[in-house]
Amino acid sequence: MCGIVGYIGDKEAFPILINGLKRLEYRGYDSAGVALLNGETYLYKRKGKVSDLEEFIGTKSVLGNIGMGHTRWATHGEPNDINAHPHASFHNKFIVIHNGIIENYSRLKEKLIHRGYEFKSETDTEVLANLIEFIYMKGDITAEMAVRLALSKVVGAYGLVVMCKDEPDKLIAARKGSPLVIGIGQGEYFLASDATPIVEYTKSVIYMNDNDVAVISKNELLLKTVDNEALTPNIQELSLDIGEIDKGGYDHFMLKEIYEQPRAIADTFRGRINAEHTNIHLGGLHAVWPNLEKARRIIIVACGTSWHAGLVGEYLFEEFARVPVEVEYSSEFRYRKPIIYADDIVIAISQSGETADTLAAIKIAKEAGAMVLGICNVVGSSIPRETDAGVYTHAGPEIGVASTKAFTAQVTVLTMMALKLAHRKYQISLDQYHHLINELTLIPDKIEKGLLANNHIKKIAELYKDSTNAIYLGRGFLFPVALEGALKLKEISYIHAEGYPAAEMKHGPIALIDKNMPVVVVATKDSSYEKIVSNIQEVKARNGVVIAVVTEGDDTIRKMADHVIEVPETPEHLAPLMSVIPLQLLSYHIAVMRGCNVDQPRNLAKSVTVE
């Protein structure tokens, strides 16, 4: 869960590295560092943000045409200057930056200590640097051979970049379970955890696969396996635009991404819904529809916000396609013995396509013989490569750690999949199929209208910014929205919040209700509307404070609730796409008013590439 950037070529490396680290800071921001080779080795690292690193470097020497940088989210060892990357080996022959976890680092460290090695940090990365050096100095071999031999001895995941002082014209990169992309320029190469630091320099990239090793000089790239088998690089063109990774005049990436949702949803269904709004075409699933039609069961695996999107998918698939669905936390799925049948379909959902637990769940499902489909936002990431088929969302880069447009884009894909499957299985009438497709195409304009409530939501946020707890309630399709709303509040404002099915409130949570506990109720008009009205009355009877998200023109709940946020009328099956927007804005404004770092909340990183 760290950001890696590297450069080799004729340009000065430092400005490229620092700019890249700023672009990657959403992946980790406990500490940052850079290393440069220019006859001598220059290594600078600092606890804190990339700006703290810049201030520390000041006027120190940063000359050099080869270098690498790292921004960290701590796994082994607390965030401090010593544990920050890059890490130098004991005899200073190697410098390493690393994303991932070396699981057997403790055993390797003991062996190296026995052989006279001393360690400065608490990290597993320093162990890896010293292991490479030990192998290199023990035998008459190249740095590349030492890296490959060292990697054959480690257990775990890594995205790795290595510099060797004895071979100052090379960068060595390796990947297993943690993403790395190589950018190709004219007489220069770039390395990064994802494409955001590369896009302004080149559109030609190579996405490294597991067990790949790249040996890079400024005029040559050699790609091979850890076992030294030569590989032919698969060069792809980036579709990412530099403007997509700037704030575009917004105060925060999160706010920008909330406002981008109409476009993100439209881009996700564009080209997949015909001009007449009568049919859905998902090209990535063309060959697997027969398998979906015959599926005994659908299992959705995901983490965090993607898991909440999966819960919406459960309601959609079961209601329309009449196929049983289970939604599993990837982290739990991988560590028990799940029962998976060969005629199950497993759907893996991840914004980044690199979520370690979800990748592990995919492996388990494939070993059991099930077909695995992916829903992912990042082209070239691991999940699309590991799954049998899938559908990309087209949300564009999501820089804010708290997902917003990723959620609505994922729900959009799940909606299209469920409707198409229901249509193919004759579980839905043609009129309903056409009606819901048309309603889906209206969602972007409705969200634009809903966003006009921003100032009203901001005023509500002002009243509850000092709360210490909150409860979110919803029923049916809106229960996952309640969970997502609670998650957003807690992860960016640090207010404890919990989401519940509204009917479950009486089975415990109602004991918490008092005048100091805001209760956010997602209560747009649907088949359980009268029940949710009763739940609101139960809260008010106990002096609870109710903030209600309701359908435009709802006078019934307006008379009961303390605050009402209206959204345009939408069929209940599509209501999650509308009703989640005010919850995102409410969390955003509360967090800003509390002085929280909205885009980089404490202890969190965007892409969870470690267990």
Coordinates of C-alpha atoms in Angstrom, one line a residue:
M1 CA 0.0 0.0 0.0
C2 CA 2.8 2.3 -1.1
G3 CA 3.7 4.5 -4.0
I4 CA 6.7 3.7 -6.2
V5 CA 8.2 5.8 -8.9
G6 CA 11.5 5.4 -10.8
Y7 CA 13.3 7.1 -13.7
I8 CA 16.3 6.4 -15.9
G9 CA 17.2 8.5 -19.0
D10 CA 18.9 11.8 -19.9
K11 CA 16.7 14.1 -17.8
E12 CA 17.3 15.1 -14.2
A13 CA 15.5 12.4 -12.2
F14 CA 14.6 14.4 -9.1
P15 CA 11.8 16.6 -10.4
I16 CA 10.2 13.6 -12.1
L17 CA 10.4 11.6 -8.8
I18 CA 9.0 14.4 -6.6
N19 CA 6.2 15.1 -9.0
G20 CA 5.4 11.4 -9.2
L21 CA 5.4 11.0 -5.4
K22 CA 2.9 13.9 -5.2
R23 CA 0.7 12.1 -7.7
L24 CA 1.0 8.8 -5.7
E25 CA 0.6 10.2 -2.3
Y26 CA -3.0 8.9 -2.1
R27 CA -1.4 5.4 -2.0
G28 CA 0.5 6.1 1.2
Y29 CA 1.6 9.2 3.1
D30 CA 3.2 8.1 6.4
S31 CA 6.7 9.0 5.0
A32 CA 8.5 9.5 1.7
G33 CA 12.0 9.3 0.3
V34 CA 14.1 9.4 -2.8
A35 CA 17.4 7.9 -3.9
L36 CA 19.6 9.2 -6.8
L37 CA 22.8 7.8 -8.4
N38 CA 25.3 10.3 -9.8
G39 CA 28.7 8.8 -9.2
E40 CA 27.7 8.9 -5.5
T41 CA 24.5 7.7 -3.9
Y42 CA 22.2 10.3 -2.5
L43 CA 19.4 9.1 -0.2
Y44 CA 16.9 11.3 1.4
K45 CA 13.8 10.3 3.4
R46 CA 11.5 11.8 5.9
K47 CA 8.5 11.0 8.0
G48 CA 5.3 12.8 6.9
K49 CA 4.2 14.1 3.6
V50 CA 6.1 14.6 0.3
S51 CA 6.1 18.3 1.2
D52 CA 8.1 17.4 4.4
L53 CA 10.6 15.5 2.3
E54 CA 11.0 18.5 -0.1
E55 CA 11.6 20.8 2.9
F56 CA 14.2 18.5 4.3
I57 CA 16.1 18.2 1.1
G58 CA 16.1 21.9 0.6
T59 CA 19.3 22.9 -1.3
K60 CA 21.0 19.5 -0.9
S61 CA 22.4 17.8 -4.0
V62 CA 19.7 16.2 -6.2
L63 CA 21.7 15.7 -9.4
G64 CA 21.4 12.5 -11.3
N65 CA 19.7 10.9 -14.3
I66 CA 18.7 7.7 -12.5
G67 CA 16.7 7.5 -9.3
M68 CA 13.7 6.2 -7.5
G69 CA 11.2 7.5 -4.9
H70 CA 8.7 6.0 -2.5
T71 CA 5.7 7.2 -0.4
R72 CA 4.8 4.8 2.4
W73 CA 1.8 3.4 4.2
A74 CA 3.4 1.5 7.2
T75 CA 3.1 -2.2 7.5
H76 CA 6.3 -3.3 9.3
G77 CA 7.6 -0.6 11.7
E78 CA 6.1 2.7 12.7
P79 CA 6.2 5.7 10.5
N80 CA 9.5 7.5 11.1
D81 CA 12.6 8.7 9.3
I82 CA 14.5 5.4 9.7
N83 CA 11.7 3.1 8.6
A84 CA 11.0 5.3 5.5
H85 CA 12.0 4.0 2.1
P86 CA 14.4 3.7 0.2
H87 CA 16.5 1.3 2.2
A88 CA 20.2 0.8 1.7
S89 CA 21.9 -2.5 2.3
F90 CA 24.4 -3.0 5.1
H91 CA 27.5 -2.4 2.8
N92 CA 25.6 0.2 0.8
K93 CA 25.8 -1.7 -2.5
F94 CA 22.0 -1.8 -3.0
I95 CA 19.1 0.6 -2.5
V96 CA 15.6 -0.8 -2.5
I97 CA 12.0 0.5 -2.5
H98 CA 9.3 -2.0 -1.9
N99 CA 5.5 -2.2 -1.9
G100 CA 4.1 -5.4 -0.3
I101 CA 5.0 -7.7 2.6
I102 CA 7.8 -10.3 2.9
E103 CA 6.1 -12.9 5.1
N104 CA 9.3 -14.8 6.0
Y105 CA 11.4 -11.7 6.7
S106 CA 11.9 -12.6 10.4
R107 CA 13.6 -15.9 9.5
L108 CA 15.7 -14.3 6.8
K109 CA 16.7 -11.6 9.2
E110 CA 17.9 -14.0 11.8
K111 CA 20.1 -15.8 9.2
L112 CA 21.6 -12.5 8.0
I113 CA 22.3 -11.4 11.5
H114 CA 24.1 -14.7 12.1
R115 CA 26.2 -13.8 9.0
G116 CA 27.2 -10.4 10.5
Y117 CA 24.6 -8.1 9.0
E118 CA 23.2 -5.3 11.2
F119 CA 19.9 -3.6 10.7
K120 CA 18.8 0.0 11.2
S121 CA 15.1 -0.3 10.6
E122 CA 12.1 -2.4 11.7
T123 CA 11.1 -3.1 8.1
D124 CA 10.9 -6.2 6.0
T125 CA 12.3 -4.2 3.1
E126 CA 15.7 -3.7 4.7
V127 CA 15.8 -7.5 5.1
L128 CA 15.3 -7.9 1.4
A129 CA 17.9 -5.3 0.5
N130 CA 20.4 -7.1 2.7
L131 CA 19.5 -10.5 1.3
I132 CA 20.1 -9.3 -2.2
E133 CA 23.5 -7.8 -1.2
F134 CA 24.5 -11.0 0.7
I135 CA 23.8 -13.1 -2.4
Y136 CA 25.6 -10.6 -4.7
M137 CA 28.7 -10.4 -2.6
K138 CA 28.8 -14.2 -1.9
G139 CA 29.1 -15.1 -5.6
D140 CA 30.5 -13.7 -8.8
I141 CA 27.1 -12.6 -10.2
T142 CA 25.3 -9.6 -11.6
A143 CA 22.9 -7.4 -9.6
E144 CA 20.0 -8.8 -11.7
M145 CA 21.0 -12.4 -10.8
A146 CA 21.2 -11.5 -7.1
V147 CA 17.7 -10.0 -7.2
R148 CA 16.2 -13.0 -8.9
L149 CA 18.0 -15.4 -6.5
A150 CA 16.8 -13.4 -3.5
L151 CA 13.2 -13.4 -4.7
S152 CA 13.3 -17.1 -5.1
K153 CA 13.9 -17.3 -1.3
V154 CA 11.2 -14.9 -0.2
V155 CA 7.5 -15.6 0.6
G156 CA 5.0 -12.8 0.2
A157 CA 4.2 -10.0 -2.2
Y158 CA 6.3 -7.3 -3.7
G159 CA 6.5 -4.5 -6.1
L160 CA 10.2 -3.8 -6.1
V161 CA 12.7 -1.4 -7.6
V162 CA 16.5 -1.9 -7.0
M163 CA 19.6 0.2 -7.7
C164 CA 23.1 -1.2 -7.4
K165 CA 26.0 1.1 -6.8
D166 CA 28.3 -1.2 -8.8
E167 CA 26.0 -1.1 -11.8
P168 CA 24.9 2.6 -11.8
D169 CA 23.3 2.5 -15.3
K170 CA 20.5 0.2 -14.4
L171 CA 17.2 -0.1 -12.6
I172 CA 15.9 -3.6 -11.7
A173 CA 12.2 -4.0 -11.1
A174 CA 10.2 -7.0 -10.0
R175 CA 6.5 -7.7 -9.3
K176 CA 4.5 -10.3 -7.5
G177 CA 1.1 -9.4 -6.1
S178 CA 1.8 -5.7 -6.1
P179 CA 1.4 -3.5 -9.2
L180 CA 4.2 -2.0 -11.3
V181 CA 3.9 -0.3 -14.6
I182 CA 6.8 0.7 -16.9
G183 CA 6.5 3.8 -19.1
I184 CA 8.4 3.9 -22.3
G185 CA 9.9 7.1 -23.6
Q186 CA 12.6 8.1 -26.1
G187 CA 15.8 7.0 -24.5
E188 CA 14.2 6.9 -21.1
Y189 CA 12.0 4.7 -18.9
F190 CA 9.7 5.4 -16.0
L191 CA 8.5 3.1 -13.2
A192 CA 5.5 3.5 -11.0
S193 CA 2.8 1.8 -8.9
D194 CA 0.2 3.0 -11.3
A195 CA 0.0 5.2 -14.4
T196 CA -0.7 8.6 -12.7
P197 CA 3.0 9.7 -12.5
I198 CA 3.7 8.5 -16.0
V199 CA 0.9 10.0 -18.1
E200 CA 2.4 13.4 -18.6
Y201 CA 5.6 11.8 -20.0
T202 CA 4.4 8.9 -22.2
K203 CA 1.4 7.0 -23.3
S204 CA 3.2 3.7 -24.0
V205 CA 3.3 1.4 -21.0
I206 CA 4.0 -2.2 -19.9
Y207 CA 2.0 -3.6 -17.1
M208 CA 4.2 -6.1 -15.3
N209 CA 2.8 -9.5 -14.4
D210 CA 3.4 -11.6 -11.3
N211 CA 7.0 -13.1 -11.3
D212 CA 8.2 -10.6 -13.9
V213 CA 11.6 -9.0 -13.6
A214 CA 12.7 -6.0 -15.7
V215 CA 16.3 -4.9 -16.2
I216 CA 16.2 -1.3 -17.4
S217 CA 18.9 1.0 -18.8
K218 CA 18.1 4.2 -20.6
N219 CA 18.2 2.6 -24.0
E220 CA 17.2 -1.0 -23.3
L221 CA 14.5 -3.0 -21.5
L222 CA 14.9 -6.7 -20.8
L223 CA 11.8 -8.5 -19.4
K224 CA 12.1 -12.0 -18.0
T225 CA 10.7 -14.2 -15.3
V226 CA 12.2 -14.8 -11.9
D227 CA 13.5 -18.1 -13.4
N228 CA 15.3 -16.2 -16.1
E229 CA 13.0 -17.0 -19.0
A230 CA 12.9 -14.2 -21.6
L231 CA 9.6 -12.5 -22.1
T232 CA 8.2 -10.3 -24.9
P233 CA 6.9 -7.1 -23.5
N234 CA 3.2 -6.3 -24.2
I235 CA 3.2 -2.6 -24.8
Q236 CA -0.2 -0.9 -24.3
E237 CA -1.4 2.7 -24.8
L238 CA -2.6 4.7 -21.8
S239 CA -6.1 6.2 -22.2
L240 CA -5.6 8.3 -19.0
D241 CA -5.5 12.1 -19.5
I242 CA -3.4 14.4 -17.4
G243 CA -6.5 16.6 -16.6
E244 CA -8.2 13.6 -14.9
I245 CA -5.7 13.6 -12.1
D246 CA -5.9 17.3 -11.2
K247 CA -8.4 18.9 -8.8
G248 CA -9.9 20.9 -11.5
G249 CA -10.6 23.9 -9.2
Y250 CA -12.2 21.9 -6.4
D251 CA -10.9 22.1 -2.9
H252 CA -10.5 18.4 -2.6
F253 CA -10.4 15.4 -5.0
M254 CA -13.3 13.9 -3.1
L255 CA -15.6 16.8 -3.8
K256 CA -14.5 16.7 -7.4
E257 CA -15.2 13.0 -7.7
I258 CA -18.6 13.4 -6.1
Y259 CA -19.5 16.0 -8.7
E260 CA -18.0 13.7 -11.5
Q261 CA -20.6 11.0 -10.8
P262 CA -23.0 12.0 -13.5
R263 CA -20.3 11.7 -16.1
A264 CA -18.8 8.6 -14.5
I265 CA -22.2 6.8 -14.6
A266 CA -22.9 8.0 -18.2
D267 CA -19.4 6.9 -19.3
T268 CA -20.0 3.5 -17.7
F269 CA -23.2 2.8 -19.6
R270 CA -22.2 4.7 -22.8
G271 CA -21.8 2.3 -25.7
R272 CA -23.4 -0.5 -23.7
I273 CA -27.0 0.7 -23.9
N274 CA -28.3 1.1 -27.5
A275 CA -29.6 4.4 -28.8
E276 CA -33.2 3.3 -28.5
H277 CA -32.6 2.3 -24.8
T278 CA -34.0 -1.2 -25.5
N279 CA -31.0 -3.4 -25.0
I280 CA -27.8 -3.8 -23.0
H281 CA -24.5 -5.0 -24.6
L282 CA -21.6 -5.9 -22.3
G283 CA -18.9 -7.0 -24.7
G284 CA -16.6 -8.3 -21.9
L285 CA -19.2 -10.9 -21.0
H286 CA -20.2 -11.9 -24.5
A287 CA -18.6 -15.4 -24.3
V288 CA -19.8 -16.2 -20.8
W289 CA -23.5 -15.4 -20.8
P290 CA -24.4 -19.1 -21.2
N291 CA -22.4 -19.8 -18.0
L292 CA -24.2 -17.0 -16.2
E293 CA -27.6 -18.3 -17.3
K294 CA -26.8 -21.8 -16.0
A295 CA -25.2 -20.6 -12.7
R296 CA -26.3 -22.4 -9.6
R297 CA -25.3 -19.4 -7.6
I298 CA -23.5 -16.1 -7.8
I299 CA -20.8 -15.3 -5.2
I300 CA -19.6 -11.7 -5.0
V301 CA -16.3 -11.0 -3.3
A302 CA -15.1 -7.5 -2.5
C303 CA -13.9 -5.3 0.3
G304 CA -15.0 -1.9 1.8
T305 CA -17.1 0.2 -0.5
S306 CA -17.0 -2.4 -3.3
W307 CA -18.6 -4.9 -0.8
H308 CA -21.4 -2.4 -0.3
A309 CA -21.8 -2.2 -4.1
G310 CA -21.9 -6.0 -4.1
L311 CA -24.8 -6.0 -1.6
V312 CA -26.8 -3.8 -4.0
G313 CA -25.9 -6.4 -6.7
E314 CA -27.3 -9.2 -4.5
Y315 CA -30.7 -7.4 -4.4
L316 CA -30.6 -6.8 -8.2
F317 CA -29.6 -10.3 -9.3
E318 CA -32.0 -12.1 -6.9
E319 CA -34.9 -9.8 -7.8
F320 CA -34.5 -9.7 -11.5
A321 CA -32.5 -12.8 -12.5
R322 CA -33.9 -15.1 -9.8
V323 CA -30.5 -16.6 -8.9
P324 CA -29.2 -16.9 -5.4
V325 CA -26.4 -14.6 -4.4
E326 CA -23.9 -14.5 -1.6
V327 CA -21.8 -11.4 -0.9
E328 CA -18.5 -12.2 0.9
Y329 CA -15.8 -10.1 2.4
S330 CA -12.7 -11.2 0.4
S331 CA -10.6 -11.2 3.5
E332 CA -13.0 -13.7 5.2
F333 CA -13.6 -15.8 2.1
R334 CA -9.9 -16.5 1.6
Y335 CA -9.3 -17.7 5.2
R336 CA -12.1 -20.2 5.6
K337 CA -13.0 -23.2 3.5
P338 CA -15.8 -21.8 1.3
I339 CA -18.0 -24.3 -0.5
I340 CA -17.6 -23.4 -4.2
Y341 CA -19.3 -25.4 -7.0
A342 CA -18.0 -25.6 -10.6
D343 CA -21.2 -24.1 -11.8
D344 CA -21.0 -21.1 -9.5
I345 CA -20.1 -17.7 -10.9
V346 CA -17.8 -15.6 -8.7
I347 CA -17.8 -11.8 -9.3
A348 CA -14.8 -9.9 -7.9
I349 CA -15.3 -6.2 -7.5
S350 CA -12.4 -3.8 -6.9
Q351 CA -11.8 -0.2 -7.9
S352 CA -8.1 -0.5 -8.2
G353 CA -8.0 -4.1 -9.5
E354 CA -5.1 -4.7 -7.1
T355 CA -6.9 -5.5 -3.8
A356 CA -4.8 -8.3 -2.3
D357 CA -7.6 -10.1 -0.5
T358 CA -9.8 -10.0 -3.5
L359 CA -7.0 -11.4 -5.7
A360 CA -6.5 -14.2 -3.2
A361 CA -10.3 -14.9 -3.3
I362 CA -10.1 -15.1 -7.1
K363 CA -7.4 -17.7 -6.9
I364 CA -9.4 -19.9 -4.5
A365 CA -12.5 -19.7 -6.7
K366 CA -10.5 -20.6 -9.8
E367 CA -8.9 -23.6 -8.0
A368 CA -12.4 -24.8 -7.2
G369 CA -13.3 -24.7 -10.9
A370 CA -15.7 -21.8 -10.8
M371 CA -15.8 -19.1 -13.5
V372 CA -14.6 -15.7 -12.1
L373 CA -15.7 -12.4 -13.5
G374 CA -14.2 -9.0 -12.6
I375 CA -15.7 -5.5 -12.2
C376 CA -12.8 -3.1 -12.1
N377 CA -11.9 0.6 -12.8
V378 CA -8.2 0.3 -13.7
V379 CA -7.3 -1.0 -17.2
G380 CA -4.3 -3.3 -17.1
S381 CA -4.6 -4.0 -13.3
S382 CA -4.3 -7.5 -11.9
I383 CA -7.9 -8.5 -11.5
P384 CA -8.9 -8.1 -15.2
R385 CA -5.9 -10.3 -16.0
E386 CA -6.7 -12.9 -13.4
T387 CA -10.4 -13.3 -14.2
D388 CA -12.1 -15.2 -17.0
A389 CA -14.1 -12.2 -18.2
G390 CA -15.4 -9.0 -16.9
V391 CA -16.6 -5.4 -17.2
Y392 CA -14.7 -2.2 -16.7
T393 CA -16.3 0.7 -15.0
H394 CA -15.4 4.0 -16.6
A395 CA -15.3 6.2 -13.6
G396 CA -11.9 7.6 -14.4
P397 CA -9.0 8.0 -11.9
E398 CA -10.3 8.1 -8.3
I399 CA -7.6 9.9 -6.2
G400 CA -9.6 10.5 -3.0
V401 CA -9.1 7.6 -0.6
A402 CA -12.8 7.5 0.2
S403 CA -14.5 6.0 -2.8
T404 CA -17.5 7.9 -4.2
K405 CA -17.8 7.6 -8.0
A406 CA -16.3 4.1 -7.9
F407 CA -19.3 3.0 -5.9
T408 CA -21.9 4.4 -8.3
A409 CA -20.0 3.1 -11.3
Q410 CA -19.9 -0.4 -9.8
V411 CA -23.6 -0.3 -9.0
T412 CA -24.2 0.8 -12.6
V413 CA -22.3 -2.2 -14.0
L414 CA -24.1 -4.6 -11.6
T415 CA -27.5 -3.1 -12.6
M416 CA -26.7 -3.7 -16.3
M417 CA -25.5 -7.2 -15.6
A418 CA -28.6 -8.1 -13.6
L419 CA -31.0 -6.7 -16.1
K420 CA -29.3 -8.4 -19.1
L421 CA -29.2 -11.7 -17.3
A422 CA -32.8 -11.4 -16.3
H423 CA -33.7 -10.6 -19.9
R424 CA -31.7 -13.6 -21.3
K425 CA -33.4 -15.9 -18.7
Y426 CA -36.9 -14.5 -19.5
Q427 CA -37.3 -13.5 -15.9
I428 CA -38.3 -10.0 -16.7
S429 CA -40.9 -8.7 -19.1
L430 CA -39.7 -6.8 -22.2
D431 CA -41.6 -3.7 -21.0
Q432 CA -39.9 -3.7 -17.6
Y433 CA -36.5 -4.3 -19.2
H434 CA -36.9 -1.4 -21.5
H435 CA -38.4 0.8 -18.8
L436 CA -35.5 0.2 -16.4
I437 CA -32.8 0.7 -19.1
N438 CA -34.4 4.0 -19.9
E439 CA -34.6 5.0 -16.2
L440 CA -30.9 4.1 -15.9
T441 CA -30.0 6.5 -18.7
L442 CA -31.8 9.3 -16.8
I443 CA -29.8 8.9 -13.6
P444 CA -26.9 11.2 -14.6
D445 CA -29.3 14.2 -15.1
K446 CA -31.1 13.4 -11.9
I447 CA -27.8 13.3 -9.9
E448 CA -27.0 16.7 -11.4
K449 CA -30.3 18.0 -10.0
G450 CA -29.6 16.3 -6.7
L451 CA -26.2 18.0 -6.4
L452 CA -28.1 21.3 -6.2
A453 CA -28.8 20.5 -2.6
N454 CA -25.2 20.8 -1.7
N455 CA -25.6 24.1 0.2
H456 CA -28.6 22.8 2.1
I457 CA -26.5 19.7 3.1
K458 CA -23.7 21.9 4.2
K459 CA -26.0 23.7 6.6
I460 CA -27.1 20.4 8.1
A461 CA -23.4 19.3 8.4
E462 CA -22.7 22.5 10.4
L463 CA -25.2 21.4 13.0
Y464 CA -23.8 17.9 13.5
K465 CA -20.1 18.3 12.9
D466 CA -19.3 17.8 16.6
S467 CA -21.3 14.6 17.0
T468 CA -19.4 11.6 18.4
N469 CA -21.8 8.9 17.0
A470 CA -24.3 8.4 14.3
I471 CA -26.7 5.7 13.1
Y472 CA -27.7 5.2 9.4
L473 CA -30.8 3.2 8.6
G474 CA -32.2 1.9 5.3
R475 CA -34.4 -1.0 4.0
G476 CA -34.2 -3.2 1.0
F477 CA -32.1 -1.7 -1.8
L478 CA -31.3 1.2 0.6
F479 CA -29.8 -0.9 3.4
P480 CA -26.4 -1.1 1.6
V481 CA -26.6 2.7 1.1
A482 CA -26.9 3.1 4.8
L483 CA -23.8 1.0 5.3
E484 CA -21.9 3.1 2.7
G485 CA -23.1 6.4 4.2
A486 CA -21.9 5.3 7.7
L487 CA -18.5 4.1 6.2
K488 CA -18.0 7.5 4.5
L489 CA -18.6 9.4 7.8
K490 CA -16.3 7.3 9.9
E491 CA -13.4 7.1 7.4
I492 CA -13.1 10.8 6.6
S493 CA -14.5 12.6 9.7
Y494 CA -13.5 10.0 12.4
I495 CA -17.0 10.0 13.8
H496 CA -18.2 6.6 14.9
A497 CA -21.1 5.6 12.7
E498 CA -23.0 2.4 12.1
G499 CA -25.4 1.3 9.4
Y500 CA -28.3 -1.0 10.1
P501 CA -31.4 -2.4 8.3
A502 CA -34.1 -0.2 9.7
A503 CA -36.1 -3.0 11.1
E504 CA -33.1 -4.3 13.1
M505 CA -33.0 -1.0 15.1
K506 CA -35.4 -2.5 17.7
H507 CA -33.1 -5.4 18.2
G508 CA -30.4 -3.4 20.0
P509 CA -29.4 -0.1 18.4
I510 CA -32.5 1.7 19.6
A511 CA -30.9 1.7 23.0
L512 CA -28.5 4.3 21.7
I513 CA -31.1 6.8 20.6
D514 CA -31.2 10.1 22.4
K515 CA -31.2 13.8 21.5
N516 CA -27.4 13.7 20.9
M517 CA -27.5 10.8 18.4
P518 CA -28.2 11.9 14.8
V519 CA -30.0 9.2 12.9
V520 CA -29.7 9.3 9.1
V521 CA -32.6 7.5 7.4
V522 CA -32.5 6.7 3.7
A523 CA -36.2 6.8 3.1
T524 CA -37.0 7.4 -0.6
K525 CA -40.4 6.0 -1.7
D526 CA -40.3 2.3 -2.4
S527 CA -42.2 -0.9 -1.5
S528 CA -41.1 -0.6 2.2
Y529 CA -41.9 3.1 2.5
E530 CA -44.6 2.7 5.1
K531 CA -42.3 0.5 7.2
I532 CA -39.5 3.1 7.2
V533 CA -42.0 5.8 8.2
S534 CA -42.8 3.7 11.2
N535 CA -39.1 3.4 12.0
I536 CA -38.7 7.1 11.9
Q537 CA -41.6 7.5 14.3
E538 CA -39.9 5.1 16.7
V539 CA -36.8 7.2 16.6
K540 CA -38.7 10.4 17.2
A541 CA -40.6 8.8 20.1
R542 CA -37.3 8.5 21.9
N543 CA -36.2 12.1 21.3
G544 CA -33.9 11.1 18.4
V545 CA -32.7 13.5 15.8
V546 CA -33.6 12.4 12.2
I547 CA -31.9 13.5 9.0
A548 CA -34.0 11.9 6.2
V549 CA -33.1 11.4 2.5
V550 CA -36.5 11.4 0.8
T551 CA -38.1 11.5 -2.6
E552 CA -38.8 15.0 -3.9
G553 CA -42.2 16.2 -2.7
D554 CA -42.4 13.9 0.2
D555 CA -44.6 15.7 2.8
T556 CA -45.1 12.8 5.2
I557 CA -41.6 12.4 6.4
R558 CA -41.0 16.1 6.2
K559 CA -43.5 16.6 9.0
M560 CA -41.6 14.1 11.2
A561 CA -37.9 14.5 10.5
D562 CA -35.7 17.3 11.8
H563 CA -34.0 17.7 8.5
V564 CA -35.0 16.5 5.0
I565 CA -32.8 16.2 1.9
E566 CA -34.7 15.6 -1.3
V567 CA -33.6 13.6 -4.3
P568 CA -35.4 13.2 -7.6
E569 CA -37.9 10.4 -7.9
T570 CA -36.3 7.1 -9.1
P571 CA -37.4 3.5 -9.3
E572 CA -36.4 1.7 -6.1
H573 CA -34.1 -0.6 -8.0
L574 CA -32.0 2.4 -9.0
A575 CA -32.4 4.4 -5.8
P576 CA -29.0 3.6 -4.5
L577 CA -27.4 5.6 -7.3
M578 CA -29.4 8.6 -6.2
S579 CA -29.6 8.4 -2.5
V580 CA -25.9 7.8 -1.8
I581 CA -25.0 11.2 -3.2
P582 CA -26.3 13.4 -0.3
L583 CA -24.7 11.0 2.2
Q584 CA -21.3 11.5 0.5
L585 CA -21.8 15.3 0.6
L586 CA -22.9 15.2 4.2
S587 CA -19.7 13.2 5.2
Y588 CA -17.5 15.5 3.1
H589 CA -18.7 18.7 4.7
I590 CA -18.6 17.4 8.2
A591 CA -15.0 16.2 7.7
V592 CA -14.0 19.6 6.2
M593 CA -15.6 21.4 9.1
R594 CA -13.7 19.2 11.6
G595 CA -10.4 20.0 9.9
C596 CA -9.8 16.5 8.7
N597 CA -7.7 15.6 5.7
V598 CA -10.5 14.6 3.4
D599 CA -8.5 13.1 0.6
Q600 CA -5.9 11.4 2.8
P601 CA -7.7 10.3 6.0
R602 CA -5.5 9.0 8.8
N603 CA -4.4 5.3 8.7
L604 CA -6.0 4.7 5.3
A605 CA -4.6 4.1 1.8
K606 CA -6.4 4.0 -1.5
S607 CA -5.4 0.6 -2.8
V608 CA -5.0 -2.1 -0.2
T609 CA -2.4 -4.3 -1.9
V610 CA -1.4 -6.1 1.3
E611 CA -3.3 -8.4 3.6

